[in-house]
Short mmCIF file of C-alpha atoms in Angstrom, two decimals:
data_model
loop_
_atom_site.label_atom_id
_atom_site.label_comp_id
_atom_site.label_asym_id
_atom_site.label_seq_id
_atom_site.Cartn_x
_atom_site.Cartn_y
_atom_site.Cartn_z
CA MET A 363 -15.73 30.79 56.81
CA LYS A 364 -15.23 27.29 58.28
CA TYR A 365 -17.24 25.75 55.59
CA SER A 366 -16.37 27.54 52.77
CA LEU A 367 -12.63 26.21 53.60
CA LEU A 368 -14.04 23.00 53.61
CA VAL A 369 -15.71 23.21 50.36
CA GLY A 370 -12.52 24.57 48.91
CA LEU A 371 -10.55 21.58 50.08
CA VAL A 372 -13.02 19.00 48.82
CA TRP A 373 -13.09 20.78 45.36
CA LEU A 374 -9.23 20.98 45.12
CA VAL A 375 -8.88 17.21 45.93
CA GLY A 376 -11.56 16.63 43.42
CA CYS A 377 -9.90 18.26 40.69
CA THR A 378 -6.70 16.39 41.43
CA GLN A 379 -8.20 13.30 40.98
CA THR A 380 -8.12 11.19 37.71
CA SER A 381 -11.47 10.22 36.46
CA PRO A 382 -12.33 6.73 35.28
CA VAL A 383 -14.17 8.37 32.57
CA PRO A 384 -12.10 9.16 29.50
CA LEU A 385 -12.13 13.01 28.87
CA TYR A 386 -13.65 13.88 25.55
CA VAL A 387 -11.02 15.80 23.66
CA GLU A 388 -12.26 17.63 20.44
CA ASP A 389 -8.85 18.69 18.97
CA ARG A 390 -8.03 17.32 15.40
CA VAL A 391 -4.47 15.94 16.18
CA PHE A 392 -4.69 12.59 14.88
CA VAL A 393 -4.90 13.71 11.26
CA TRP A 394 -3.38 11.12 8.94
CA GLY A 395 -1.67 13.46 6.59
CA GLU A 396 -0.67 16.00 9.11
CA ILE A 397 1.53 13.31 10.82
CA GLN A 398 2.67 11.25 7.77
CA THR A 399 3.08 14.07 5.31
CA THR A 400 3.99 11.95 2.53
CA PRO A 401 3.50 8.14 1.79
CA ASP A 402 7.20 6.59 2.13
CA LEU A 403 8.41 8.97 5.02
CA PRO A 404 9.96 7.02 7.82
CA VAL A 405 8.28 6.94 11.12
CA GLU A 406 11.42 8.78 12.84
CA GLN A 407 10.38 11.70 10.50
CA TRP A 408 6.46 11.87 10.74
CA ASP A 409 5.33 15.19 12.66
CA TRP A 410 4.08 14.10 15.96
CA SER A 411 4.27 17.67 17.40
CA ALA A 412 0.72 18.84 17.58
CA ALA A 413 -0.40 15.53 18.84
CA ASP A 414 2.28 15.67 21.32
CA ALA A 415 1.29 19.22 22.43
CA VAL A 416 -2.42 18.43 22.80
CA LEU A 417 -1.97 15.14 24.76
CA ALA A 418 0.88 16.74 27.12
CA LYS A 419 -2.05 18.89 28.55
CA TYR A 420 -3.75 15.59 29.99
CA ASP A 421 -2.79 13.38 32.87
CA GLN A 422 -6.03 11.09 32.58
CA PRO A 423 -7.44 8.67 29.94
CA ILE A 424 -8.97 10.84 27.03
CA SER A 425 -11.38 10.17 24.08
CA LEU A 426 -9.83 11.19 20.56
CA ALA A 427 -10.78 10.88 17.19
CA ILE A 428 -8.92 9.29 14.50
CA TRP A 429 -9.26 11.31 10.89
CA PRO A 430 -7.91 9.14 8.04
CA TYR A 431 -7.33 11.57 5.78
CA ALA A 432 -3.88 12.26 3.76
CA LEU A 433 -4.28 14.16 0.26
CA TRP A 434 -1.43 11.81 -0.75
CA ASP A 435 -3.83 8.75 -0.12
CA GLN A 436 -6.93 10.39 -1.37
CA ALA A 437 -5.02 11.40 -4.78
CA SER A 438 -4.11 7.42 -5.41
CA CYS A 439 -7.88 6.52 -5.87
CA HIS A 440 -10.16 9.74 -5.70
CA ALA A 441 -8.22 12.00 -7.66
CA LEU A 442 -10.80 12.56 -10.10
CA TRP A 443 -13.69 13.13 -7.44
CA SER A 444 -14.46 16.66 -5.97
CA THR A 445 -12.42 18.83 -3.58
CA VAL A 446 -14.48 20.04 -0.91
CA ILE A 447 -14.10 23.61 0.54
CA THR A 448 -13.85 22.97 4.33
CA THR A 449 -13.12 24.99 7.47
CA TYR A 450 -11.08 22.08 9.12
CA GLY A 451 -7.78 22.36 7.10
CA ILE A 452 -6.38 21.05 3.94
CA HIS A 453 -6.52 17.34 4.68
CA PHE A 454 -10.20 17.43 5.12
CA GLN A 455 -10.80 18.51 1.37
CA ALA A 456 -11.01 15.11 0.37
CA PRO A 457 -12.85 13.44 3.15
CA TYR A 458 -13.44 10.10 1.25
CA PRO A 459 -12.67 6.57 2.27
CA VAL A 460 -9.19 5.41 2.78
CA CYS A 461 -7.53 4.26 -0.49
CA ASP A 462 -4.37 2.55 0.71
CA GLU A 463 -5.47 0.59 3.59
CA THR A 464 -2.05 -1.18 4.37
CA ALA A 465 -0.75 2.43 4.88
CA TYR A 466 -3.55 3.31 6.88
CA GLN A 467 -3.21 0.29 9.22
CA TYR A 468 0.73 1.13 9.57
CA TRP A 469 -0.35 4.50 10.61
CA LEU A 470 -2.80 3.60 13.10
CA THR A 471 -0.43 0.82 14.40
CA GLN A 472 2.11 3.69 14.89
CA ILE A 473 -0.53 6.02 16.50
CA GLU A 474 -1.73 3.21 19.11
CA GLU A 475 2.00 2.37 20.22
CA ARG A 476 2.80 6.14 20.68
CA TYR A 477 -0.56 7.09 22.63
CA GLY A 478 -2.49 3.93 23.41
CA ASP A 479 -1.78 4.14 27.29
CA GLN A 480 -3.49 7.70 27.03
CA VAL A 481 -6.45 7.28 24.97
CA ALA A 482 -9.12 5.01 26.43
CA ASP A 483 -11.62 5.77 24.06
CA TRP A 484 -10.96 5.87 20.12
CA ARG A 485 -13.28 7.50 18.16
CA VAL A 486 -13.29 7.35 14.20
CA ILE A 487 -14.41 10.88 12.59
CA ASP A 488 -16.55 12.56 14.72
CA ASP A 489 -19.99 13.44 13.03
CA HIS A 490 -19.55 10.99 9.92
CA GLN A 491 -22.94 11.62 8.72
CA GLN A 492 -21.89 15.49 8.02
CA GLN A 493 -21.40 14.97 4.54
CA GLU A 494 -22.00 18.63 3.19
CA PRO A 495 -19.32 21.56 2.81
CA PRO A 496 -18.06 23.61 4.60
CA LEU A 497 -18.02 21.06 7.32
CA ALA A 498 -17.95 17.58 5.68
CA ASN A 499 -16.27 14.94 7.81
CA PHE A 500 -16.88 11.97 5.65
CA ILE A 501 -18.21 11.85 2.21
CA GLY A 502 -19.10 8.07 1.49
CA SER A 503 -21.92 5.40 2.00
CA GLU A 504 -22.69 3.88 5.60
CA GLU A 505 -20.90 0.84 4.31
CA ASP A 506 -17.90 2.69 3.43
CA TYR A 507 -17.83 4.16 7.03
CA SER A 508 -18.63 0.48 8.64
CA ARG A 509 -15.65 -0.79 6.89
CA LEU A 510 -13.39 2.14 8.03
CA VAL A 511 -14.61 1.63 11.44
CA ASP A 512 -13.95 -2.20 11.27
CA LEU A 513 -10.59 -1.67 9.75
CA THR A 514 -9.55 0.76 12.75
CA LYS A 515 -11.02 -1.57 15.36
CA THR A 516 -8.86 -4.49 14.09
CA VAL A 517 -5.85 -2.57 13.92
CA ILE A 518 -6.39 -0.81 17.68
CA MET A 519 -7.46 -4.28 19.26
CA ASP A 520 -4.43 -6.32 17.85
CA THR A 521 -2.08 -3.29 19.12
CA LEU A 522 -3.27 -3.34 22.33
#
C-alpha cells in the first residue's frame, strides 16, 4: 500500500508538469477558409471559435498543422481544376497551391499573433504527399509544396 500511494503521487505530479516537447495535435483547426470565410472580411469578423476551443484544451506548447485552403482563394486561379471528393471538409475539395500569397501571408500573420505563444511547432499540411482522393491533402508538385513551406516559414519567423 505504501508503494502504490507513492507511485500514484509520482504519476499525478508527472501529469501536471508541462513538457518541453510540443504536444502533437491532429485537429484541423487552422484551415484558412474556415477562419477567414470570405476574402475581404475584416479580422474582427473571422471565425476563431473552432481554433479557440481546441487550443483552450492545452496548457502546454503544441504542434499544429496549417491548412492553406480557402475555396474563395482556390477559385481565383484553380477554378477550372477538378474538385476533389474528400472526407476532410469542404475547403479540402480544392487542395491546390495557394493563389493569393499576400492574403495567405496576412492570414498567417493573424494566426501567429493570436496563437504563437501556444504553438511551438508549426506544420504545413500533414502528409502533403497524399494526393489521391478521398484523402487528398495537397495536389501539386514538390516545388509547389516547397514554395508553400518557404512562404509559411518566412511569415512565421518574421512575426516571432
